JSON list of C-alpha atoms and ligand atoms in Angstrom, two decimals:
[
{"chain": "A", "resi": 223, "resn": "UNK", "atom": "CA", "xyz": [-0.39, 0.10, 0.21]},
{"chain": "A", "resi": 224, "resn": "UNK", "atom": "CA", "xyz": [1.35, 2.92, -1.14]},
{"chain": "A", "resi": 225, "resn": "UNK", "atom": "CA", "xyz": [1.30, 5.71, 2.30]},
{"chain": "A", "resi": 226, "resn": "UNK", "atom": "CA", "xyz": [2.21, 8.75, -0.53]},
{"chain": "A", "resi": 227, "resn": "UNK", "atom": "CA", "xyz": [-1.67, 8.33, -2.26]},
{"chain": "A", "resi": 228, "resn": "UNK", "atom": "CA", "xyz": [-3.91, 11.34, -1.89]},
{"chain": "A", "resi": 229, "resn": "UNK", "atom": "CA", "xyz": [-1.68, 13.34, -0.30]},
{"chain": "A", "resi": 230, "resn": "UNK", "atom": "CA", "xyz": [-2.12, 16.77, -1.04]},
{"chain": "A", "resi": 231, "resn": "UNK", "atom": "CA", "xyz": [-6.05, 16.18, -0.74]},
{"chain": "A", "resi": 232, "resn": "UNK", "atom": "CA", "xyz": [-5.38, 14.62, 2.69]},
{"chain": "A", "resi": 233, "resn": "UNK", "atom": "CA", "xyz": [-4.23, 18.32, 3.28]},
{"chain": "A", "resi": 234, "resn": "UNK", "atom": "CA", "xyz": [-7.09, 20.10, 1.34]},
{"chain": "A", "resi": 235, "resn": "UNK", "atom": "CA", "xyz": [-9.20, 17.89, 4.28]},
{"chain": "A", "resi": 236, "resn": "UNK", "atom": "CA", "xyz": [-7.10, 18.21, 7.57]},
{"chain": "A", "resi": 237, "resn": "UNK", "atom": "CA", "xyz": [-7.30, 22.33, 6.81]},
{"chain": "A", "resi": 238, "resn": "UNK", "atom": "CA", "xyz": [-11.21, 22.02, 5.95]},
{"chain": "A", "resi": 239, "resn": "UNK", "atom": "CA", "xyz": [-11.41, 20.43, 9.51]},
{"chain": "A", "resi": 240, "resn": "UNK", "atom": "CA", "xyz": [-9.72, 23.23, 11.29]},
{"chain": "A", "resi": 241, "resn": "UNK", "atom": "CA", "xyz": [-11.09, 25.71, 9.73]},
{"chain": "A", "resi": 242, "resn": "UNK", "atom": "CA", "xyz": [-15.09, 24.03, 10.18]},
{"chain": "A", "resi": 243, "resn": "UNK", "atom": "CA", "xyz": [-13.09, 23.24, 13.58]},
{"chain": "A", "resi": 244, "resn": "UNK", "atom": "CA", "xyz": [-14.95, 19.69, 13.93]},
{"chain": "A", "resi": 245, "resn": "UNK", "atom": "CA", "xyz": [-13.15, 17.40, 15.48]},
{"chain": "A", "resi": 246, "resn": "UNK", "atom": "CA", "xyz": [-10.72, 14.96, 13.71]},
{"chain": "A", "resi": 247, "resn": "UNK", "atom": "CA", "xyz": [-12.07, 11.12, 13.40]},
{"chain": "A", "resi": 248, "resn": "UNK", "atom": "CA", "xyz": [-10.39, 8.37, 12.62]},
{"chain": "A", "resi": 249, "resn": "UNK", "atom": "CA", "xyz": [-12.94, 6.49, 10.99]},
{"chain": "A", "resi": 250, "resn": "UNK", "atom": "CA", "xyz": [-13.55, 9.70, 8.51]},
{"chain": "A", "resi": 251, "resn": "UNK", "atom": "CA", "xyz": [-9.44, 8.95, 7.74]},
{"chain": "A", "resi": 252, "resn": "UNK", "atom": "CA", "xyz": [-9.90, 5.92, 7.06]},
{"chain": "A", "resi": 253, "resn": "UNK", "atom": "CA", "xyz": [-13.81, 7.03, 4.43]},
{"chain": "A", "resi": 254, "resn": "UNK", "atom": "CA", "xyz": [-11.13, 9.37, 2.73]},
{"chain": "A", "resi": 255, "resn": "UNK", "atom": "CA", "xyz": [-8.21, 7.07, 2.10]},
{"chain": "A", "resi": 256, "resn": "UNK", "atom": "CA", "xyz": [-10.24, 4.49, 0.78]},
{"chain": "A", "resi": 257, "resn": "UNK", "atom": "CA", "xyz": [-12.25, 6.80, -1.86]},
{"chain": "A", "resi": 258, "resn": "UNK", "atom": "CA", "xyz": [-9.19, 8.44, -2.74]},
{"chain": "A", "resi": 259, "resn": "UNK", "atom": "CA", "xyz": [-7.83, 5.31, -3.72]},
{"chain": "A", "resi": 260, "resn": "UNK", "atom": "CA", "xyz": [-11.04, 4.37, -6.37]},
{"chain": "A", "resi": 261, "resn": "UNK", "atom": "CA", "xyz": [-11.12, 5.99, -9.60]},
{"chain": "A", "resi": 262, "resn": "UNK", "atom": "CA", "xyz": [-14.50, 4.96, -9.84]},
{"chain": "A", "resi": 263, "resn": "UNK", "atom": "CA", "xyz": [-18.05, 7.01, -9.75]},
{"chain": "A", "resi": 264, "resn": "UNK", "atom": "CA", "xyz": [-18.71, 5.23, -6.99]},
{"chain": "A", "resi": 265, "resn": "UNK", "atom": "CA", "xyz": [-22.35, 5.24, -4.19]},
{"chain": "A", "resi": 266, "resn": "UNK", "atom": "CA", "xyz": [-22.48, 5.81, -0.74]},
{"chain": "A", "resi": 267, "resn": "UNK", "atom": "CA", "xyz": [-23.15, 1.54, -1.04]},
{"chain": "A", "resi": 268, "resn": "UNK", "atom": "CA", "xyz": [-20.22, 1.11, -2.78]},
{"chain": "A", "resi": 269, "resn": "UNK", "atom": "CA", "xyz": [-17.89, 2.80, -0.87]},
{"chain": "A", "resi": 270, "resn": "UNK", "atom": "CA", "xyz": [-19.30, 1.74, 2.93]},
{"chain": "A", "resi": 271, "resn": "UNK", "atom": "CA", "xyz": [-19.24, -2.41, 0.70]},
{"chain": "A", "resi": 272, "resn": "UNK", "atom": "CA", "xyz": [-15.32, -1.07, 0.60]},
{"chain": "A", "resi": 273, "resn": "UNK", "atom": "CA", "xyz": [-14.58, 0.48, 3.60]},
{"chain": "A", "resi": 274, "resn": "UNK", "atom": "CA", "xyz": [-16.46, -2.24, 5.69]},
{"chain": "A", "resi": 275, "resn": "UNK", "atom": "CA", "xyz": [-13.83, -4.92, 3.82]},
{"chain": "A", "resi": 276, "resn": "UNK", "atom": "CA", "xyz": [-11.05, -3.95, 6.14]},
{"chain": "A", "resi": 277, "resn": "UNK", "atom": "CA", "xyz": [-14.03, -1.83, 8.64]},
{"chain": "A", "resi": 278, "resn": "UNK", "atom": "CA", "xyz": [-17.02, -2.76, 9.60]},
{"chain": "A", "resi": 279, "resn": "UNK", "atom": "CA", "xyz": [-17.46, -0.84, 12.68]},
{"chain": "A", "resi": 280, "resn": "UNK", "atom": "CA", "xyz": [-17.92, 1.74, 10.33]},
{"chain": "A", "resi": 281, "resn": "UNK", "atom": "CA", "xyz": [-21.47, 2.62, 9.29]},
{"chain": "A", "resi": 282, "resn": "UNK", "atom": "CA", "xyz": [-23.24, 4.08, 6.79]},
{"chain": "A", "resi": 283, "resn": "UNK", "atom": "CA", "xyz": [-24.07, 6.76, 8.09]},
{"chain": "A", "resi": 284, "resn": "UNK", "atom": "CA", "xyz": [-20.59, 7.27, 8.90]},
{"chain": "A", "resi": 285, "resn": "UNK", "atom": "CA", "xyz": [-19.77, 7.17, 5.32]},
{"chain": "A", "resi": 286, "resn": "UNK", "atom": "CA", "xyz": [-22.33, 9.50, 3.61]},
{"chain": "A", "resi": 287, "resn": "UNK", "atom": "CA", "xyz": [-21.37, 12.34, 6.25]},
{"chain": "A", "resi": 288, "resn": "UNK", "atom": "CA", "xyz": [-18.11, 12.39, 5.62]},
{"chain": "A", "resi": 289, "resn": "UNK", "atom": "CA", "xyz": [-18.80, 12.32, 1.36]},
{"chain": "A", "resi": 290, "resn": "UNK", "atom": "CA", "xyz": [-20.48, 15.48, 2.00]},
{"chain": "A", "resi": 291, "resn": "UNK", "atom": "CA", "xyz": [-18.07, 17.26, 4.16]},
{"chain": "A", "resi": 292, "resn": "UNK", "atom": "CA", "xyz": [-15.38, 16.15, 0.94]},
{"chain": "A", "resi": 293, "resn": "UNK", "atom": "CA", "xyz": [-17.76, 17.73, -1.47]},
{"chain": "A", "resi": 294, "resn": "UNK", "atom": "CA", "xyz": [-17.82, 21.12, 1.01]},
{"chain": "A", "resi": 295, "resn": "UNK", "atom": "CA", "xyz": [-14.36, 20.55, 0.98]},
{"chain": "A", "resi": 296, "resn": "UNK", "atom": "CA", "xyz": [-14.13, 20.61, -2.54]},
{"chain": "A", "resi": 297, "resn": "UNK", "atom": "CA", "xyz": [-12.83, 17.24, -3.12]},
{"chain": "A", "resi": 298, "resn": "UNK", "atom": "CA", "xyz": [-15.37, 15.16, -4.49]},
{"chain": "A", "resi": 299, "resn": "UNK", "atom": "CA", "xyz": [-18.96, 15.86, -6.50]},
{"chain": "A", "resi": 300, "resn": "UNK", "atom": "CA", "xyz": [-21.59, 14.10, -7.39]},
{"chain": "A", "resi": 301, "resn": "UNK", "atom": "CA", "xyz": [-23.88, 13.50, -9.76]},
{"chain": "A", "resi": 302, "resn": "UNK", "atom": "CA", "xyz": [-26.61, 11.37, -10.01]},
{"chain": "A", "resi": 303, "resn": "UNK", "atom": "CA", "xyz": [-26.97, 8.14, -12.08]},
{"chain": "A", "resi": 304, "resn": "UNK", "atom": "CA", "xyz": [-30.55, 7.08, -12.05]},
{"chain": "A", "resi": 305, "resn": "UNK", "atom": "CA", "xyz": [-32.06, 8.47, -8.54]},
{"chain": "A", "resi": 306, "resn": "UNK", "atom": "CA", "xyz": [-28.77, 7.12, -6.55]},
{"chain": "A", "resi": 307, "resn": "UNK", "atom": "CA", "xyz": [-25.98, 9.69, -6.23]},
{"chain": "A", "resi": 308, "resn": "UNK", "atom": "CA", "xyz": [-22.17, 8.82, -7.10]},
{"chain": "A", "resi": 309, "resn": "UNK", "atom": "CA", "xyz": [-18.92, 9.97, -6.42]},
{"chain": "A", "resi": 310, "resn": "UNK", "atom": "CA", "xyz": [-15.93, 11.18, -7.88]},
{"chain": "A", "resi": 311, "resn": "UNK", "atom": "CA", "xyz": [-12.65, 12.91, -7.57]},
{"chain": "A", "resi": 312, "resn": "UNK", "atom": "CA", "xyz": [-12.95, 16.27, -8.31]},
{"chain": "A", "resi": 313, "resn": "UNK", "atom": "CA", "xyz": [-9.48, 18.32, -6.70]},
{"chain": "A", "resi": 314, "resn": "UNK", "atom": "CA", "xyz": [-7.42, 19.20, -9.57]},
{"chain": "A", "resi": 315, "resn": "UNK", "atom": "CA", "xyz": [-9.16, 17.61, -12.01]},
{"chain": "A", "resi": 316, "resn": "UNK", "atom": "CA", "xyz": [-10.24, 18.63, -15.48]},
{"chain": "A", "resi": 317, "resn": "UNK", "atom": "CA", "xyz": [-14.17, 18.93, -16.31]},
{"chain": "A", "resi": 318, "resn": "UNK", "atom": "CA", "xyz": [-15.79, 16.88, -17.95]},
{"chain": "A", "resi": 319, "resn": "UNK", "atom": "CA", "xyz": [-19.15, 14.87, -18.76]},
{"chain": "A", "resi": 320, "resn": "UNK", "atom": "CA", "xyz": [-21.05, 11.53, -18.31]},
{"chain": "A", "resi": 321, "resn": "UNK", "atom": "CA", "xyz": [-22.83, 9.61, -20.98]},
{"chain": "A", "resi": 322, "resn": "UNK", "atom": "CA", "xyz": [-24.52, 6.85, -18.58]},
{"chain": "A", "resi": 323, "resn": "UNK", "atom": "CA", "xyz": [-25.93, 3.60, -19.66]},
{"chain": "A", "resi": 324, "resn": "UNK", "atom": "CA", "xyz": [-29.32, 2.55, -19.06]},
{"chain": "A", "resi": 325, "resn": "UNK", "atom": "CA", "xyz": [-29.07, -0.72, -18.97]},
{"chain": "A", "resi": 326, "resn": "UNK", "atom": "CA", "xyz": [-25.73, -1.65, -16.84]},
{"chain": "A", "resi": 327, "resn": "UNK", "atom": "CA", "xyz": [-24.98, 1.31, -15.32]},
{"chain": "A", "resi": 328, "resn": "UNK", "atom": "CA", "xyz": [-21.74, 1.93, -17.09]},
{"chain": "A", "resi": 329, "resn": "UNK", "atom": "CA", "xyz": [-20.30, 5.05, -17.04]},
{"chain": "A", "resi": 330, "resn": "UNK", "atom": "CA", "xyz": [-18.37, 6.97, -19.85]},
{"chain": "A", "resi": 331, "resn": "UNK", "atom": "CA", "xyz": [-16.38, 10.11, -18.63]},
{"chain": "A", "resi": 332, "resn": "UNK", "atom": "CA", "xyz": [-15.79, 12.42, -21.86]},
{"chain": "A", "resi": 333, "resn": "UNK", "atom": "CA", "xyz": [-15.20, 16.57, -22.33]},
{"chain": "A", "resi": 334, "resn": "UNK", "atom": "CA", "xyz": [-15.63, 18.36, -25.12]},
{"chain": "A", "resi": 335, "resn": "UNK", "atom": "CA", "xyz": [-14.42, 22.43, -25.76]},
{"chain": "A", "resi": 336, "resn": "UNK", "atom": "CA", "xyz": [-16.79, 22.23, -28.66]},
{"chain": "A", "resi": 337, "resn": "UNK", "atom": "CA", "xyz": [-19.45, 21.56, -26.31]},
{"chain": "A", "resi": 338, "resn": "UNK", "atom": "CA", "xyz": [-18.05, 24.29, -23.97]},
{"chain": "A", "resi": 339, "resn": "UNK", "atom": "CA", "xyz": [-17.19, 26.76, -25.93]},
{"chain": "A", "resi": 340, "resn": "UNK", "atom": "CA", "xyz": [-20.84, 26.20, -27.94]},
{"chain": "A", "resi": 341, "resn": "UNK", "atom": "CA", "xyz": [-22.68, 27.03, -24.13]},
{"chain": "A", "resi": 342, "resn": "UNK", "atom": "CA", "xyz": [-19.86, 29.69, -23.32]},
{"chain": "A", "resi": 343, "resn": "UNK", "atom": "CA", "xyz": [-20.69, 31.06, -26.76]},
{"chain": "A", "resi": 344, "resn": "UNK", "atom": "CA", "xyz": [-24.64, 30.68, -25.83]},
{"chain": "A", "resi": 345, "resn": "UNK", "atom": "CA", "xyz": [-24.29, 32.13, -22.36]},
{"chain": "A", "resi": 346, "resn": "UNK", "atom": "CA", "xyz": [-23.21, 35.06, -23.77]},
{"chain": "A", "resi": 347, "resn": "UNK", "atom": "CA", "xyz": [-25.86, 36.07, -26.18]},
{"chain": "A", "resi": 348, "resn": "UNK", "atom": "CA", "xyz": [-28.31, 35.93, -23.42]},
{"chain": "A", "resi": 349, "resn": "UNK", "atom": "CA", "xyz": [-26.27, 37.45, -20.78]},
{"chain": "A", "resi": 350, "resn": "UNK", "atom": "CA", "xyz": [-26.03, 34.46, -18.69]},
{"chain": "A", "resi": 351, "resn": "UNK", "atom": "CA", "xyz": [-23.19, 34.10, -16.35]},
{"chain": "A", "resi": 352, "resn": "UNK", "atom": "CA", "xyz": [-22.40, 30.16, -15.93]},
{"chain": "A", "resi": 353, "resn": "UNK", "atom": "CA", "xyz": [-21.89, 28.87, -12.75]},
{"chain": "A", "resi": 354, "resn": "UNK", "atom": "CA", "xyz": [-21.25, 25.23, -13.67]},
{"chain": "A", "resi": 355, "resn": "UNK", "atom": "CA", "xyz": [-22.88, 22.63, -15.82]},
{"chain": "A", "resi": 356, "resn": "UNK", "atom": "CA", "xyz": [-23.42, 18.82, -15.75]},
{"chain": "A", "resi": 357, "resn": "UNK", "atom": "CA", "xyz": [-24.06, 16.86, -19.01]},
{"chain": "A", "resi": 358, "resn": "UNK", "atom": "CA", "xyz": [-25.57, 13.75, -18.28]},
{"chain": "A", "resi": 359, "resn": "UNK", "atom": "CA", "xyz": [-26.29, 11.89, -21.36]},
{"chain": "A", "resi": 360, "resn": "UNK", "atom": "CA", "xyz": [-28.61, 8.53, -20.78]},
{"chain": "A", "resi": 361, "resn": "UNK", "atom": "CA", "xyz": [-28.59, 5.39, -23.69]},
{"chain": "A", "resi": 362, "resn": "UNK", "atom": "CA", "xyz": [-26.96, 2.29, -23.86]},
{"chain": "A", "resi": 363, "resn": "UNK", "atom": "CA", "xyz": [-23.07, 1.24, -23.66]},
{"chain": "A", "resi": 364, "resn": "UNK", "atom": "CA", "xyz": [-21.19, -0.83, -26.41]},
{"chain": "A", "resi": 365, "resn": "UNK", "atom": "CA", "xyz": [-21.03, -3.84, -24.71]},
{"chain": "A", "resi": 366, "resn": "UNK", "atom": "CA", "xyz": [-25.23, -3.70, -23.55]},
{"chain": "A", "resi": 367, "resn": "UNK", "atom": "CA", "xyz": [-26.05, -3.15, -27.31]},
{"chain": "A", "resi": 368, "resn": "UNK", "atom": "CA", "xyz": [-23.72, -6.04, -28.44]},
{"chain": "A", "resi": 369, "resn": "UNK", "atom": "CA", "xyz": [-25.30, -8.27, -25.72]},
{"chain": "A", "resi": 370, "resn": "UNK", "atom": "CA", "xyz": [-28.65, -7.02, -27.29]},
{"chain": "A", "resi": 371, "resn": "UNK", "atom": "CA", "xyz": [-28.27, -7.75, -30.90]},
{"chain": "A", "resi": 372, "resn": "UNK", "atom": "CA", "xyz": [-26.81, -11.16, -30.11]},
{"chain": "A", "resi": 373, "resn": "UNK", "atom": "CA", "xyz": [-29.58, -11.89, -27.58]},
{"chain": "A", "resi": 374, "resn": "UNK", "atom": "CA", "xyz": [-31.94, -11.04, -30.94]},
{"chain": "A", "resi": 375, "resn": "UNK", "atom": "CA", "xyz": [-29.98, -12.77, -33.30]},
{"chain": "A", "resi": 376, "resn": "UNK", "atom": "CA", "xyz": [-30.20, -16.19, -30.99]},
{"chain": "A", "resi": 377, "resn": "UNK", "atom": "CA", "xyz": [-34.39, -15.51, -30.60]},
{"chain": "A", "resi": 378, "resn": "UNK", "atom": "CA", "xyz": [-34.31, -15.59, -34.87]},
{"chain": "B", "resi": 141, "resn": "ZN", "atom": "ZN1", "xyz": [-24.24, -1.26, -20.42]},
{"chain": "B", "resi": 142, "resn": "ZN", "atom": "ZN1", "xyz": [-16.33, 11.42, -13.69]}
]
């Protein structure tokens, strides 16, 4: 195990805790570490599952509250996938958007300078000041399309 993982993020979180006069919590640090080691878009239960492999004493509420703090500290951002909140790293990350498979829940990241430029142009035209945006595009991933086609073929 690399002890250096997320060193900067951990410092940012420690600073956030200090600034907001919260108590340091060892459980929170375990949760933060597990979050930083994952590169997935995690639901509360996904993260709970990872954490509980080593620390069955840590409960869902603590994981949920910690994710909320990570969001406020600018370390995590949230997206909603089929009504379920998912969390991903946000610290020093380039902006990106998501394709989401309606069948298997696969999340594919993309970024497009053209789309970003286009929405800036439209906002300027409407005198709108953009403060943030999220594109979530729903459909079927490559695997699910192939699986559906294969199922269709055997039916014939
Ligand atoms: Zn899929
Ligand atoms: Zn993402």
